[in-house]
Short mmCIF file of C-alpha atoms in Angstrom, two decimals:
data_model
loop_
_atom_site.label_atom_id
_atom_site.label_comp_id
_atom_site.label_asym_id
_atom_site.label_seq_id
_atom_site.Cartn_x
_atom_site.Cartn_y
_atom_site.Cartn_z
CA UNK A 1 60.87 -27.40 45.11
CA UNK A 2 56.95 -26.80 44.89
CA UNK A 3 56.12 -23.93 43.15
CA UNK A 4 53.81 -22.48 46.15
CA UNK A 5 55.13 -23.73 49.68
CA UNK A 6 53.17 -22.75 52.82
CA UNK A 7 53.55 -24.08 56.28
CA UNK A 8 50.94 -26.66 57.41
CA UNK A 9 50.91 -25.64 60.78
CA UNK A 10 48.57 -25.93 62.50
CA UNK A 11 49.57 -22.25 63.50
CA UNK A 12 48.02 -21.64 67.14
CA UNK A 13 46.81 -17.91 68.07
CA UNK A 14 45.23 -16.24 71.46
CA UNK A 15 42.04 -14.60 70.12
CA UNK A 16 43.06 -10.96 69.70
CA UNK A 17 46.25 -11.49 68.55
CA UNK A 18 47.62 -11.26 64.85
CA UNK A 19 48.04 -14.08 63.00
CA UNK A 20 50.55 -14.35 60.63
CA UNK A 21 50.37 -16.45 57.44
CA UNK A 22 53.38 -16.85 55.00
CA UNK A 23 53.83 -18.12 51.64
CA UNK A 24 56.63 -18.52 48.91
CA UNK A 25 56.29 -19.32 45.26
CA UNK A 26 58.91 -20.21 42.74
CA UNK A 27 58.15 -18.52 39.55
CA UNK A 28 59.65 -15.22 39.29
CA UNK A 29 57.32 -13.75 36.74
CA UNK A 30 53.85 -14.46 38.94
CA UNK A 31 51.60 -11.40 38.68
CA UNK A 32 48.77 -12.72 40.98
CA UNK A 33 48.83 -13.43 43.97
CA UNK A 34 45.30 -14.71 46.20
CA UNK A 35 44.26 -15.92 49.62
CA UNK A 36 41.39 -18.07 50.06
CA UNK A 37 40.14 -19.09 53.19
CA UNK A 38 38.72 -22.57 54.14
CA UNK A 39 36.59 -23.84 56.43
CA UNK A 40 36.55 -27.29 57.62
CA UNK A 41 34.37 -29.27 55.74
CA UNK A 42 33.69 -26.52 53.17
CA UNK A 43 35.40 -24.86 49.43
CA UNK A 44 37.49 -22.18 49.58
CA UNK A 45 36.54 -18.71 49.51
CA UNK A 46 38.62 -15.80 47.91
CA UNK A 47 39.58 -13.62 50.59
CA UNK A 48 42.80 -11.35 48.98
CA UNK A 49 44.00 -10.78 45.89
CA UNK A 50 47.51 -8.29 45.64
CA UNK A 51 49.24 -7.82 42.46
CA UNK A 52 51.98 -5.41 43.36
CA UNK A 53 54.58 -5.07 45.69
CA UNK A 54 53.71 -3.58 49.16
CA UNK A 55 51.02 -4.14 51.52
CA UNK A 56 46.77 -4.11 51.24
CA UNK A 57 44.50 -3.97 53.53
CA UNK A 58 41.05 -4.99 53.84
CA UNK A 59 39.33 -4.68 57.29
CA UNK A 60 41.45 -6.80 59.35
CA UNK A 61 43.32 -8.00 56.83
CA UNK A 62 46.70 -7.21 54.99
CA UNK A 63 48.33 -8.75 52.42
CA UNK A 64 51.56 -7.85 51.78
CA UNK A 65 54.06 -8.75 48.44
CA UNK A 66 57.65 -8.94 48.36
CA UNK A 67 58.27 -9.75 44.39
CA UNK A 68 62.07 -9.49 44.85
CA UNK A 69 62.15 -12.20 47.75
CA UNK A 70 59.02 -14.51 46.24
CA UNK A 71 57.24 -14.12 49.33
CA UNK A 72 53.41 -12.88 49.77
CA UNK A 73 51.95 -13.16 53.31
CA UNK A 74 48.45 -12.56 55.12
CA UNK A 75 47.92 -11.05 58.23
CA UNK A 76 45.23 -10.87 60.25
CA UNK A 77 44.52 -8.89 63.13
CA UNK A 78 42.22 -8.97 66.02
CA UNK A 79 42.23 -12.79 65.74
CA UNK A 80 38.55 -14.70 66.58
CA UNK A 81 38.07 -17.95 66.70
CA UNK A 82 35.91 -18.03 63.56
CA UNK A 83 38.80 -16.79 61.76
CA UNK A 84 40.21 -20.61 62.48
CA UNK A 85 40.56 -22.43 58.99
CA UNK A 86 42.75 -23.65 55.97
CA UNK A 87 44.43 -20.75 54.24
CA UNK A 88 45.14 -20.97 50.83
CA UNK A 89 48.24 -18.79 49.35
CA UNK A 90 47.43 -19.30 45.49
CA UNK A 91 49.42 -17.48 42.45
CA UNK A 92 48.80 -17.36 38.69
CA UNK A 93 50.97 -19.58 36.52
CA UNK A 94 52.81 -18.19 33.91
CA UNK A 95 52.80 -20.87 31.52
CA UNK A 96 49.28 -22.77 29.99
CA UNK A 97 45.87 -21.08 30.36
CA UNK A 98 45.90 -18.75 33.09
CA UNK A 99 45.98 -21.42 35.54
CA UNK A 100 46.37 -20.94 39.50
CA UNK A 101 48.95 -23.03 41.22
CA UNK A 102 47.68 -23.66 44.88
CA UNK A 103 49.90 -24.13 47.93
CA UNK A 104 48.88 -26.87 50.13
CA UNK A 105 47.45 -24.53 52.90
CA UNK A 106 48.23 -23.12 56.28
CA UNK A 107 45.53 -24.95 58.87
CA UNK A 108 45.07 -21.53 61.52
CA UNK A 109 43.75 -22.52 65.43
CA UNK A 110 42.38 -19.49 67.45
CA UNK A 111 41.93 -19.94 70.97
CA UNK A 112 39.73 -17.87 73.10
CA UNK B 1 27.04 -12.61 43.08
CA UNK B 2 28.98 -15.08 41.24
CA UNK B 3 27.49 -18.67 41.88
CA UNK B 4 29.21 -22.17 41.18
CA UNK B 5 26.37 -24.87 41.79
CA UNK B 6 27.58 -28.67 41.40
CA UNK B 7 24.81 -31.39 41.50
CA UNK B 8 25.82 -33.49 44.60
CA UNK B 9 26.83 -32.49 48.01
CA UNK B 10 27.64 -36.21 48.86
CA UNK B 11 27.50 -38.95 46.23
CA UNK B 12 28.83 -43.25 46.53
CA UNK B 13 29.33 -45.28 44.06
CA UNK B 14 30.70 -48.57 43.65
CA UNK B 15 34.14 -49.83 41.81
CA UNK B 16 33.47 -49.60 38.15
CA UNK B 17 30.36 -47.33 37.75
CA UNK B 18 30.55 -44.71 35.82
CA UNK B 19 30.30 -41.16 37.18
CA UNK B 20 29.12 -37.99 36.37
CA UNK B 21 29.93 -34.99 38.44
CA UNK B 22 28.17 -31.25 37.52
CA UNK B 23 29.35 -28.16 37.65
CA UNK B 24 26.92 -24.75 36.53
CA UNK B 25 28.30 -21.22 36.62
CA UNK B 26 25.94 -18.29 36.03
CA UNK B 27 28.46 -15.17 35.60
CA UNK B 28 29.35 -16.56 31.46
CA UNK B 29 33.05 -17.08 32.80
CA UNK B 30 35.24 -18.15 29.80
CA UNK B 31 37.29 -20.54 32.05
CA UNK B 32 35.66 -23.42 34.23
CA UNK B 33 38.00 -26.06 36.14
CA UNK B 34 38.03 -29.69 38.38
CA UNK B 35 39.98 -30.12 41.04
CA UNK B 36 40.09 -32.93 43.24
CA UNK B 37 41.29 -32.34 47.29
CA UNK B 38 42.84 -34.58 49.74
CA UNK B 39 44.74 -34.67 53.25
CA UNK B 40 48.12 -33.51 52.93
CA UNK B 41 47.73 -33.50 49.07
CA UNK B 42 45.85 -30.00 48.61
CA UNK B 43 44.06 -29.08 45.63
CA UNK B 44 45.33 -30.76 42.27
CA UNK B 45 43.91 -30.21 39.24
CA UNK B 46 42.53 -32.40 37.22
CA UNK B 47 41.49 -30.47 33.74
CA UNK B 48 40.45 -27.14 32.91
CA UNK B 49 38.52 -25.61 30.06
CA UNK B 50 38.62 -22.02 28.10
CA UNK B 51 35.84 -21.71 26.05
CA UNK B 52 32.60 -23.86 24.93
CA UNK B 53 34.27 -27.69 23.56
CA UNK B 54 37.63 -26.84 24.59
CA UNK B 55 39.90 -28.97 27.20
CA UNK B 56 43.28 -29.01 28.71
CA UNK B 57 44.50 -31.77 30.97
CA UNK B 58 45.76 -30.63 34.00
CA UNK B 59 48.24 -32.06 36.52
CA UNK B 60 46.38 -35.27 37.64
CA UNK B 61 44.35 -36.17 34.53
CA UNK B 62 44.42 -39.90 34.55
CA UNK B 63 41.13 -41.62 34.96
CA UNK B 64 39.04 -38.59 34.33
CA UNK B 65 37.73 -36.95 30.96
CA UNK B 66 35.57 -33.41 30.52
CA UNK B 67 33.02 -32.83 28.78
CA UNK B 68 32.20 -28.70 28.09
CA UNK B 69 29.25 -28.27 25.46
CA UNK B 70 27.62 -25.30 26.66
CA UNK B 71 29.29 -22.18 28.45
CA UNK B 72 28.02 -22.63 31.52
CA UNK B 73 28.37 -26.60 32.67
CA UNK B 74 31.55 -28.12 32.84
CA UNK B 75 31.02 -32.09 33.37
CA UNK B 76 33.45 -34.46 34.94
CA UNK B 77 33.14 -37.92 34.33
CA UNK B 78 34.93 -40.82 36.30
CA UNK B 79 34.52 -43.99 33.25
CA UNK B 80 35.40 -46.74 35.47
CA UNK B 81 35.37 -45.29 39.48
CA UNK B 82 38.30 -46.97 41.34
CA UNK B 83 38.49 -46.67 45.29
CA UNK B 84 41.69 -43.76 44.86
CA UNK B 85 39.42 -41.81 42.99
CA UNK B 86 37.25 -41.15 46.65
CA UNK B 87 37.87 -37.63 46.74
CA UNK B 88 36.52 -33.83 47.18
CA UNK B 89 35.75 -32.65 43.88
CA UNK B 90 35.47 -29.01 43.46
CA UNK B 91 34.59 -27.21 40.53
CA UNK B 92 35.65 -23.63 39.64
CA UNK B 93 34.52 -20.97 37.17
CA UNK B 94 36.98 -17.80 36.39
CA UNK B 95 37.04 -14.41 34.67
CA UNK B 96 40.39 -12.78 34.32
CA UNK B 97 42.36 -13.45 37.91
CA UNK B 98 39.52 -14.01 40.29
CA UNK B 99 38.10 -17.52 40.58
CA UNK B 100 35.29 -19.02 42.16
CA UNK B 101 34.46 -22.18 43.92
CA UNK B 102 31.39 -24.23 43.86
CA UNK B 103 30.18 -26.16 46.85
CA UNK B 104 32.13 -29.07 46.42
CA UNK B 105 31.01 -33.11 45.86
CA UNK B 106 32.42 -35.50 48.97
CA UNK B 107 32.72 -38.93 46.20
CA UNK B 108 33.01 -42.23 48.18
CA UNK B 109 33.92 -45.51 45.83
CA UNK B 110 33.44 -48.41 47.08
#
């Protein structure tokens, strides 16, 4: 089992719509959780960051943390087409040097 | 505003050169990282540093050594470039849980 698993998608949204972007992670202790967003071409940029359970929001974005189940997810509303991109889920490792373990990314289409 | 600066957008080299990849941060962040990026593969890391002349290897350290001698530049350095090692290098600089990304260096090896 990876220790962060997303969905590659590509996930495919009508602009307008919300976008939904899930991730699980194996270590129970995790503290940190992140989203970074990026472009084609480009590094990622930090987006969200939620450390407890529950939901954040940040203009049209929510994160949202489920500690019990493992699970943080991203949503984001009003989808436009610039929000298409690579998402990121990425959550501090316990063990070593306050490393963060990276999922593989979620690659997000939205259509006009 | 944090910023991560790395020398070279795009660099190629040629099987067997050696190769030096830059990495400045300008916020005195304690930890400074390399990872490399590929299709399908996401970001690995390839060796990480907490403080001035200190290194840890990281998951994919094979091929690649560090070098951190002043706070704020964290070196990578290919000693023999192979053709696996073409790759997106991207450096990263942190302070407690929120980490930055520098531009990134597209290395083609020929």
């Amino acid at each position: 089992q990876k220790e962060v698993e997303q969905n590659s998608g590509p996930l495919s949204v009508p602009e307008g719509a919300i976008a939904s972007l899930n991730c699980t992670y194996s270590d129970r202790g995790s503290q940190s959780f992140f989203w970074y967003r990026q472009y084609s071409g480009k590094s990622p940029e930090l987006i969200m960051s939620i450390y407890s359970n529950g939901d954040k929001e940040d203009g049209r974005f929510t994160a949202q943390l489920n500690k019990a189940s493992q699970y943080v997810s991203l949503l984001i509303r009003d989808s436009q087409p610039s929000d298409s991109a690579t998402y990121l889920c990425a959550v501090n490792a316990l063990r070593g040097y306050n490393k963060l373990i990276f999922g593989a990314g979620t690659r997000l289409a939205v259509h006009p | 505003d944090v910023k991560v600066t790395q020398s070279s957008r795009y660099l190629v080299k040629r099987t067997g050169e050696k190769v030096f990849l830059e990495c400045v941060q300008d916020m005195d962040h304690e930890n400074m990282f390399w990872y490399r990026q590929d299709p399908g593969l996401g970001l690995r890391l390839i060796y990480f540093s907490y403080d001035v002349k200190m290194k840890e290897k990281g998951d994919i350290p094979e091929g690649y050594s560090v070098s951190r001698e002043k706070k704020e530049r964290f070196s990578l350095i290919l000693e023999s470039a192979s053709t696996n090692q073409t790759s997106m290098y991207l450096c990263a600089s942190r302070l407690t849980d929120t980490q930055y990304f520098g531009p990134g260096t597209r290395l083609t090896v020929l």
